[in-house]
Amino acid sequence: MTLVYYAIQQTVNALSIGSLYALMAVGLAMVFSILRLINFAHGDLMMVAAYLAAFALFANLPLGLAVVLIIIGTVIVGLLMERIAYRPIRGAPDVATLLTSLAVGQILQNGMLLTTRFLGQPIQIAFPTPDVLNGVVAFGSITVPRLNVVSLVIGLIALVSLSFFVTRTVPGLSMRAAAEDLTAAQLMGININRVIALAFAIGSGLAAIAGLLFAVQAGQINPYMGFTPVLKAFIAAVIGGFGSIAGAVVGGFVLGALEVILTALPGIGDILPPGMVSPSTQALLQQWLPSSLTGYRDAFVFAALILMLLFRPNGILGQPNREEMR
Amino acid sequence: MLKIADLHVYYGSIRALNGISFQVNEGELVALIGSNGAGKSTTLKTISGLLRPRQGIVLYEDADITRTAPDRIVALGISHCPEGRRIFGGLTVRENLRLGAVQRRQGADMAADMDWVLSLFPILKERLSQSGGTLSGGEQQMLAIGRALMSRPKLLLLDEPSLGLAPLVVEHIFQIIRQLKQQGKTILLVEQNVHQALDAADRVYVIETGQITLTGTPDELKHNPQVEQSYLGR
Amino acid sequence: MSTLDDRPANPAIGEVRPNKRGGVAALIQSPVAIRLGALLILAIGLSLLHLSGRVFWQGLVINLGIFMILVLSLNLASGFTGVFSLGHIGFMALGAYGSAILTLPLAKKADYLPNLPAWLASIHFDFYLGPFPLGFLLATLLAAGLVAGVALLVGLVLMRLSGHFVAVATLGFLVIVRVILFNADNFTRGSRTFSNVTPYTGLWWVWFWAILTLYVVWRLKYSAYGRAMLAQREDALAAQAVGLAIMPPRLLAFVVSAFFTAVAGSLYAHFITSFSPTVFYFDLTFRVITMLIVGGLGSVSGSVLGTVVIIALAEALRRLEDVTLLYGMSQITLAVIFIVIILFRPNGLLGRREIVLARLFRKGGEPSP
Ligand SMILES: Nc1ncnc2c1ncn2[C@@H]1O[C@H](COP(=O)(O)OP(=O)(O)OP(=O)(O)O)[C@@H](O)[C@H]1O
Ligand SMILES: [Mg+2]
């Protein structure tokens, strides 16, 4: 019984982490599909959102208003980033655009560092979690952290709205067309500057939501907090087949599951209830999956990324064909 | 309707057009012929705003559109059906057609246009929910032309609509082109299929390495020894 | 592909021009003499600095040398082959930790890293040959050699990827190294500071390695291998069509570059004497890339120039920061400069050209190539 309980909790956990990755990966994938730009500064948008959230909550703004302001603020930063840094280098070689995004990330991080100093805050801020996100939700006899449920629900709402947007609306259709063939899209009369700005705006909005949830989950924020998540989001996007929005969502959830499994497996030999497996199996588990492996989780995740790039660069949904991606 | 004067266009440092001038009058079907790499596609791309000329001017209905953005040019009534069709393979036929009219609001007249396009290319009706990439080459070309028509252009730029198609399909495409002309569309047609182009056009320009070298009516050109030798293969 | 520049390389670089003048002029203008002269000037400069006892300037020049090795190495891996690596600082970290563990005296080792496996706990490279710290040299070579081995494995994987994906996979490598450093407590003390490293690194050590790196990178660029690297950078598809012939040069560049990067790590470790895994991460990566891009991908002298410019600028900005208390401003300024360079001089200050010493000495009237 406890094991079932444990499994359910971990599943909810995986789904909620997965929805955060999906929110981030979608933004990366949208921009990549249109511009062939890997926007490393995407994670820093998440960081910006987390700080805006902290400032808004410190100022005791009502949560609803705070969320709206956070999203608007992050979208503005995302649009400025596109207008100032990325539009001028559009069409430049891959590496130039990628390096530019690294520089943009540096500017955002250090800009936030300056801002916190200016406001007399320490570099690392404890995130003022709103009360509604604390506590647990009970489903019958099973309880799961409310935050996980909220993350999952908000993530799903955002992703479903996005899918409605890209499949059922003309701007969404334009965005898909631009991702397939930017030149042909221009010939249709699509204003590609507007479509690209829209992709950045939506990506930034989703990053804002992810940033808020992520900050609550982490409990504290700092100017560099976006770096690892953006890499993870990139992995999610690669798992799903880079550039595909649906793939990014699938990849996000797959990565969430992978992380939870990698966190749960090491040390499993120590917590299995007695009699569940034979003593020799238990000893093997303890020997080969010691709890000390937990810290290596990210190493395994990134190793998985590299293997993925090698053997299935088009994602788990795509063809196992490398040439297309070159 | 369309007047082009002294157009010089470069790709980086490579010169593609070297002072091209010509014009297309309202209601005309003008053919632009020339061998591979002569600069035909470059001319169309410059008209539709994809390329900026280094020198020269493009006038459309007496307005200078040389530096106008492609989406504005579509709004002015020029539609460019590009070489190689360039349909959106991952989108359905219906979505492709809808994108042709992306600047217009959904409404009754759009449904009417859709019906009109589907009456020109009945085969597309059966394929509406199929993704564009699954169509045959001929069907894709029909979709590309249909898509270009969805913006209700006054001037239609067609880049090698017969490229890679079986003779029967080419025949069909050219029938449609004539039909469009009869319905009052002005058409600038780029073709390598010189026989068909000469049969359909009112006037013809010959372009060679970025320059117009000959011009005239189809009858004049058909009997020009140079054209006979280079393009008609006699 | 991952080129910032698609102009063909300047073929006139580094060729030895037949010198028509005779006598002393010829001797003075011969490339060998000029190079030796430059080395002599450098040596005199370093001696003066050494004797002056100005610790701050010595530190700055040591830093300059270490960064120069890092930038030249990255240039070798990225600029010449077009395979852009964001993971090189991972090699530096491995070099730093590897050599620091090796040079730790036995007594300190038992005390400081009690859980080392026996074989490692019993080796120590703290011995001297007369006044010469031979152990340091061997430890550096050993650590860098091991890192080169790692780079061979990593390279075999990465070389199969291209463009964006190499960049991201190398970044993945950086993260993996970091995770390992943080978790391999027995070897690295984990997140705790690794200190007590003997301060072997001085001006002479750093500049010996810097000049050696410069020499090797230069020679590689103008070797048959170098030409192969450039060829496949110009046209990866054509080179691929030829088959796996592109692998050896790419791999060689990558491995050699990782070797020197690890050397820089060792020099850094024995200069700074205490460090933790957080040092070897993204900020440092970005700093090195900035120097590389400012100088020009693919230009050896550009790397030198870029390093000098950015070190000077960063130092000036740092002082300004200390005065104005606007911490973060210097990083922002450097990032802005970086973007401006990519926008307006996408090939860096030098592009793929080289400053050839001999040409600076050449008298007017001679046509420059
Ligand atoms: N993207 C480009 N970059 C560089 N040069 C180009 C580019 N596109 C075309 N060119 C060059 O410009 C010239 C004209 O090309 P264009 O495509 O206009 O020819 P075309 O007449 O349409 O030929 P085709 O009948 O083969 O389609 C050619 O020499 C071509 O090589
Ligand atoms: Mg053409």
PDB file of C-alpha atoms in Angstrom, chain A residues 8-171:
ATOM      1  CA  ILE A   8       1.333   7.954  -7.050  1.00  0.00           C
ATOM      2  CA  GLN A   9       3.122  10.787  -5.314  1.00  0.00           C
ATOM      3  CA  GLN A  10       6.129  10.349  -7.542  1.00  0.00           C
ATOM      4  CA  THR A  11       3.917  10.291 -10.620  1.00  0.00           C
ATOM      5  CA  VAL A  12       2.278  13.565  -9.685  1.00  0.00           C
ATOM      6  CA  ASN A  13       5.731  14.916  -8.965  1.00  0.00           C
ATOM      7  CA  ALA A  14       6.977  13.806 -12.376  1.00  0.00           C
ATOM      8  CA  LEU A  15       3.975  15.309 -14.125  1.00  0.00           C
ATOM      9  CA  SER A  16       4.372  18.638 -12.381  1.00  0.00           C
ATOM     10  CA  ILE A  17       8.085  18.878 -13.108  1.00  0.00           C
ATOM     11  CA  GLY A  18       7.364  17.726 -16.632  1.00  0.00           C
ATOM     12  CA  SER A  19       4.832  20.471 -17.186  1.00  0.00           C
ATOM     13  CA  LEU A  20       7.401  23.079 -16.120  1.00  0.00           C
ATOM     14  CA  TYR A  21       9.917  21.695 -18.594  1.00  0.00           C
ATOM     15  CA  ALA A  22       7.238  21.545 -21.248  1.00  0.00           C
ATOM     16  CA  LEU A  23       6.372  25.215 -20.698  1.00  0.00           C
ATOM     17  CA  MET A  24      10.005  26.156 -21.131  1.00  0.00           C
ATOM     18  CA  ALA A  25      10.715  23.794 -24.008  1.00  0.00           C
ATOM     19  CA  VAL A  26       7.760  25.055 -26.009  1.00  0.00           C
ATOM     20  CA  GLY A  27       9.150  28.584 -25.960  1.00  0.00           C
ATOM     21  CA  LEU A  28      12.563  27.401 -27.087  1.00  0.00           C
ATOM     22  CA  ALA A  29      11.054  25.247 -29.822  1.00  0.00           C
ATOM     23  CA  MET A  30       8.805  27.976 -31.189  1.00  0.00           C
ATOM     24  CA  VAL A  31      11.666  30.398 -31.604  1.00  0.00           C
ATOM     25  CA  PHE A  32      13.988  27.736 -32.955  1.00  0.00           C
ATOM     26  CA  SER A  33      11.492  26.504 -35.497  1.00  0.00           C
ATOM     27  CA  ILE A  34      11.139  29.949 -37.037  1.00  0.00           C
ATOM     28  CA  LEU A  35      14.586  31.462 -36.615  1.00  0.00           C
ATOM     29  CA  ARG A  36      16.937  28.476 -36.143  1.00  0.00           C
ATOM     30  CA  LEU A  37      18.032  30.313 -33.014  1.00  0.00           C
ATOM     31  CA  ILE A  38      18.790  28.460 -29.806  1.00  0.00           C
ATOM     32  CA  ASN A  39      17.822  31.110 -27.346  1.00  0.00           C
ATOM     33  CA  PHE A  40      19.862  30.419 -24.239  1.00  0.00           C
ATOM     34  CA  ALA A  41      18.546  33.614 -22.705  1.00  0.00           C
ATOM     35  CA  HIS A  42      15.148  31.944 -22.492  1.00  0.00           C
ATOM     36  CA  GLY A  43      16.058  30.631 -19.054  1.00  0.00           C
ATOM     37  CA  ASP A  44      16.891  34.133 -17.951  1.00  0.00           C
ATOM     38  CA  LEU A  45      13.380  35.242 -18.822  1.00  0.00           C
ATOM     39  CA  MET A  46      12.267  32.697 -16.278  1.00  0.00           C
ATOM     40  CA  MET A  47      14.663  34.271 -13.793  1.00  0.00           C
ATOM     41  CA  VAL A  48      13.310  37.738 -14.573  1.00  0.00           C
ATOM     42  CA  ALA A  49       9.800  36.456 -13.946  1.00  0.00           C
ATOM     43  CA  ALA A  50      10.818  34.947 -10.627  1.00  0.00           C
ATOM     44  CA  TYR A  51      12.278  38.261  -9.472  1.00  0.00           C
ATOM     45  CA  LEU A  52       9.286  40.233 -10.675  1.00  0.00           C
ATOM     46  CA  ALA A  53       7.167  37.798  -8.696  1.00  0.00           C
ATOM     47  CA  ALA A  54       9.273  38.230  -5.595  1.00  0.00           C
ATOM     48  CA  PHE A  55       9.135  42.022  -5.856  1.00  0.00           C
ATOM     49  CA  ALA A  56       5.394  41.971  -6.460  1.00  0.00           C
ATOM     50  CA  LEU A  57       4.800  39.687  -3.504  1.00  0.00           C
ATOM     51  CA  PHE A  58       7.086  41.713  -1.265  1.00  0.00           C
ATOM     52  CA  ALA A  59       4.953  44.693  -2.212  1.00  0.00           C
ATOM     53  CA  ASN A  60       1.908  42.718  -1.059  1.00  0.00           C
ATOM     54  CA  LEU A  61       0.138  42.932  -4.384  1.00  0.00           C
ATOM     55  CA  PRO A  62      -2.822  40.578  -4.652  1.00  0.00           C
ATOM     56  CA  LEU A  63      -1.741  37.322  -6.255  1.00  0.00           C
ATOM     57  CA  GLY A  64      -3.956  37.622  -9.335  1.00  0.00           C
ATOM     58  CA  LEU A  65      -2.730  41.123 -10.139  1.00  0.00           C
ATOM     59  CA  ALA A  66       0.845  40.063  -9.419  1.00  0.00           C
ATOM     60  CA  VAL A  67       0.622  37.176 -11.879  1.00  0.00           C
ATOM     61  CA  VAL A  68      -0.742  39.418 -14.619  1.00  0.00           C
ATOM     62  CA  LEU A  69       1.988  41.991 -14.033  1.00  0.00           C
ATOM     63  CA  ILE A  70       4.682  39.325 -13.977  1.00  0.00           C
ATOM     64  CA  ILE A  71       3.549  37.940 -17.286  1.00  0.00           C
ATOM     65  CA  ILE A  72       3.313  41.373 -18.876  1.00  0.00           C
ATOM     66  CA  GLY A  73       6.715  42.379 -17.530  1.00  0.00           C
ATOM     67  CA  THR A  74       8.396  39.207 -18.770  1.00  0.00           C
ATOM     68  CA  VAL A  75       6.779  39.494 -22.180  1.00  0.00           C
ATOM     69  CA  ILE A  76       8.099  43.040 -22.477  1.00  0.00           C
ATOM     70  CA  VAL A  77      11.615  41.870 -21.623  1.00  0.00           C
ATOM     71  CA  GLY A  78      11.289  39.050 -24.165  1.00  0.00           C
ATOM     72  CA  LEU A  79      10.124  41.430 -26.880  1.00  0.00           C
ATOM     73  CA  LEU A  80      12.930  43.884 -26.159  1.00  0.00           C
ATOM     74  CA  MET A  81      15.414  41.050 -26.366  1.00  0.00           C
ATOM     75  CA  GLU A  82      14.122  40.099 -29.814  1.00  0.00           C
ATOM     76  CA  ARG A  83      13.990  43.651 -31.083  1.00  0.00           C
ATOM     77  CA  ILE A  84      17.359  44.810 -29.811  1.00  0.00           C
ATOM     78  CA  ALA A  85      19.572  41.747 -30.030  1.00  0.00           C
ATOM     79  CA  TYR A  86      18.064  39.105 -32.284  1.00  0.00           C
ATOM     80  CA  ARG A  87      16.439  41.046 -35.092  1.00  0.00           C
ATOM     81  CA  PRO A  88      19.669  42.710 -36.224  1.00  0.00           C
ATOM     82  CA  ILE A  89      21.488  39.390 -36.472  1.00  0.00           C
ATOM     83  CA  ARG A  90      18.680  37.524 -38.184  1.00  0.00           C
ATOM     84  CA  GLY A  91      20.139  35.374 -40.945  1.00  0.00           C
ATOM     85  CA  ALA A  92      23.612  35.325 -39.410  1.00  0.00           C
ATOM     86  CA  PRO A  93      25.302  31.910 -39.070  1.00  0.00           C
ATOM     87  CA  ASP A  94      24.049  29.562 -36.342  1.00  0.00           C
ATOM     88  CA  VAL A  95      26.975  30.020 -34.046  1.00  0.00           C
ATOM     89  CA  ALA A  96      26.772  33.803 -34.162  1.00  0.00           C
ATOM     90  CA  THR A  97      23.135  33.792 -33.113  1.00  0.00           C
ATOM     91  CA  LEU A  98      23.730  31.212 -30.417  1.00  0.00           C
ATOM     92  CA  LEU A  99      26.623  33.195 -28.958  1.00  0.00           C
ATOM     93  CA  THR A 100      24.530  36.340 -29.071  1.00  0.00           C
ATOM     94  CA  SER A 101      21.908  34.626 -26.966  1.00  0.00           C
ATOM     95  CA  LEU A 102      24.596  33.718 -24.442  1.00  0.00           C
ATOM     96  CA  ALA A 103      25.574  37.392 -24.293  1.00  0.00           C
ATOM     97  CA  VAL A 104      21.957  38.428 -23.880  1.00  0.00           C
ATOM     98  CA  GLY A 105      21.731  35.987 -20.989  1.00  0.00           C
ATOM     99  CA  GLN A 106      24.788  37.560 -19.382  1.00  0.00           C
ATOM    100  CA  ILE A 107      23.224  40.982 -19.700  1.00  0.00           C
ATOM    101  CA  LEU A 108      19.972  39.858 -18.100  1.00  0.00           C
ATOM    102  CA  GLN A 109      21.740  38.064 -15.252  1.00  0.00           C
ATOM    103  CA  ASN A 110      24.033  40.919 -14.425  1.00  0.00           C
ATOM    104  CA  GLY A 111      21.272  43.424 -14.967  1.00  0.00           C
ATOM    105  CA  MET A 112      19.278  41.606 -12.316  1.00  0.00           C
ATOM    106  CA  LEU A 113      22.333  41.496 -10.079  1.00  0.00           C
ATOM    107  CA  LEU A 114      22.608  45.260 -10.383  1.00  0.00           C
ATOM    108  CA  THR A 115      18.916  45.690  -9.727  1.00  0.00           C
ATOM    109  CA  THR A 116      18.943  43.606  -6.564  1.00  0.00           C
ATOM    110  CA  ARG A 117      21.947  45.532  -5.276  1.00  0.00           C
ATOM    111  CA  PHE A 118      20.236  48.744  -6.121  1.00  0.00           C
ATOM    112  CA  LEU A 119      17.178  47.640  -4.164  1.00  0.00           C
ATOM    113  CA  GLY A 120      19.394  46.622  -1.274  1.00  0.00           C
ATOM    114  CA  GLN A 121      18.546  42.958  -1.584  1.00  0.00           C
ATOM    115  CA  PRO A 122      20.997  40.093  -1.169  1.00  0.00           C
ATOM    116  CA  ILE A 123      21.992  38.088  -4.245  1.00  0.00           C
ATOM    117  CA  GLN A 124      20.007  35.094  -3.143  1.00  0.00           C
ATOM    118  CA  ILE A 125      16.446  35.873  -2.092  1.00  0.00           C
ATOM    119  CA  ALA A 126      14.135  33.531  -0.220  1.00  0.00           C
ATOM    120  CA  PHE A 127      11.050  33.349  -2.378  1.00  0.00           C
ATOM    121  CA  PRO A 128       7.900  34.561  -0.609  1.00  0.00           C
ATOM    122  CA  THR A 129       5.655  31.647  -1.498  1.00  0.00           C
ATOM    123  CA  PRO A 130       2.000  32.669  -1.600  1.00  0.00           C
ATOM    124  CA  ASP A 131      -0.097  30.738   0.901  1.00  0.00           C
ATOM    125  CA  VAL A 132      -2.344  29.193  -1.712  1.00  0.00           C
ATOM    126  CA  LEU A 133       0.619  27.242  -2.993  1.00  0.00           C
ATOM    127  CA  ASN A 134       1.555  25.807   0.384  1.00  0.00           C
ATOM    128  CA  GLY A 135       0.097  22.714   1.962  1.00  0.00           C
ATOM    129  CA  VAL A 136      -1.210  19.534   0.474  1.00  0.00           C
ATOM    130  CA  VAL A 137      -4.188  18.349  -1.489  1.00  0.00           C
ATOM    131  CA  ALA A 138      -5.889  15.170  -0.350  1.00  0.00           C
ATOM    132  CA  PHE A 139      -7.371  12.680  -2.786  1.00  0.00           C
ATOM    133  CA  GLY A 140      -9.032  10.233  -0.462  1.00  0.00           C
ATOM    134  CA  SER A 141      -6.249   8.897   1.692  1.00  0.00           C
ATOM    135  CA  ILE A 142      -3.532  10.096  -0.638  1.00  0.00           C
ATOM    136  CA  THR A 143      -2.055  13.537  -0.189  1.00  0.00           C
ATOM    137  CA  VAL A 144       0.153  15.369  -2.637  1.00  0.00           C
ATOM    138  CA  PRO A 145       1.734  18.795  -2.312  1.00  0.00           C
ATOM    139  CA  ARG A 146      -0.642  21.467  -3.525  1.00  0.00           C
ATOM    140  CA  LEU A 147       2.167  23.087  -5.494  1.00  0.00           C
ATOM    141  CA  ASN A 148       2.560  19.976  -7.635  1.00  0.00           C
ATOM    142  CA  VAL A 149      -1.119  19.878  -8.422  1.00  0.00           C
ATOM    143  CA  VAL A 150      -1.204  23.576  -9.190  1.00  0.00           C
ATOM    144  CA  SER A 151       1.872  23.329 -11.436  1.00  0.00           C
ATOM    145  CA  LEU A 152       0.337  20.477 -13.342  1.00  0.00           C
ATOM    146  CA  VAL A 153      -3.036  22.136 -13.746  1.00  0.00           C
ATOM    147  CA  ILE A 154      -1.632  25.515 -14.771  1.00  0.00           C
ATOM    148  CA  GLY A 155       0.847  23.864 -17.091  1.00  0.00           C
ATOM    149  CA  LEU A 156      -1.893  21.849 -18.751  1.00  0.00           C
ATOM    150  CA  ILE A 157      -4.160  24.862 -19.115  1.00  0.00           C
ATOM    151  CA  ALA A 158      -1.352  26.863 -20.719  1.00  0.00           C
ATOM    152  CA  LEU A 159      -0.409  24.034 -23.058  1.00  0.00           C
ATOM    153  CA  VAL A 160      -3.983  23.343 -24.126  1.00  0.00           C
ATOM    154  CA  SER A 161      -4.540  27.047 -24.823  1.00  0.00           C
ATOM    155  CA  LEU A 162      -1.348  27.095 -26.826  1.00  0.00           C
ATOM    156  CA  SER A 163      -2.413  24.098 -28.856  1.00  0.00           C
ATOM    157  CA  PHE A 164      -5.756  25.752 -29.542  1.00  0.00           C
ATOM    158  CA  PHE A 165      -3.899  28.882 -30.586  1.00  0.00           C
ATOM    159  CA  VAL A 166      -1.543  27.227 -33.053  1.00  0.00           C
ATOM    160  CA  THR A 167      -4.124  24.963 -34.644  1.00  0.00           C
ATOM    161  CA  ARG A 168      -7.277  27.043 -34.635  1.00  0.00           C
ATOM    162  CA  THR A 169      -6.321  30.666 -35.096  1.00  0.00           C
ATOM    163  CA  VAL A 170      -4.906  32.519 -38.063  1.00  0.00           C
ATOM    164  CA  PRO A 171      -1.918  33.951 -36.149  1.00  0.00           C
TER     165      PRO A 171
END
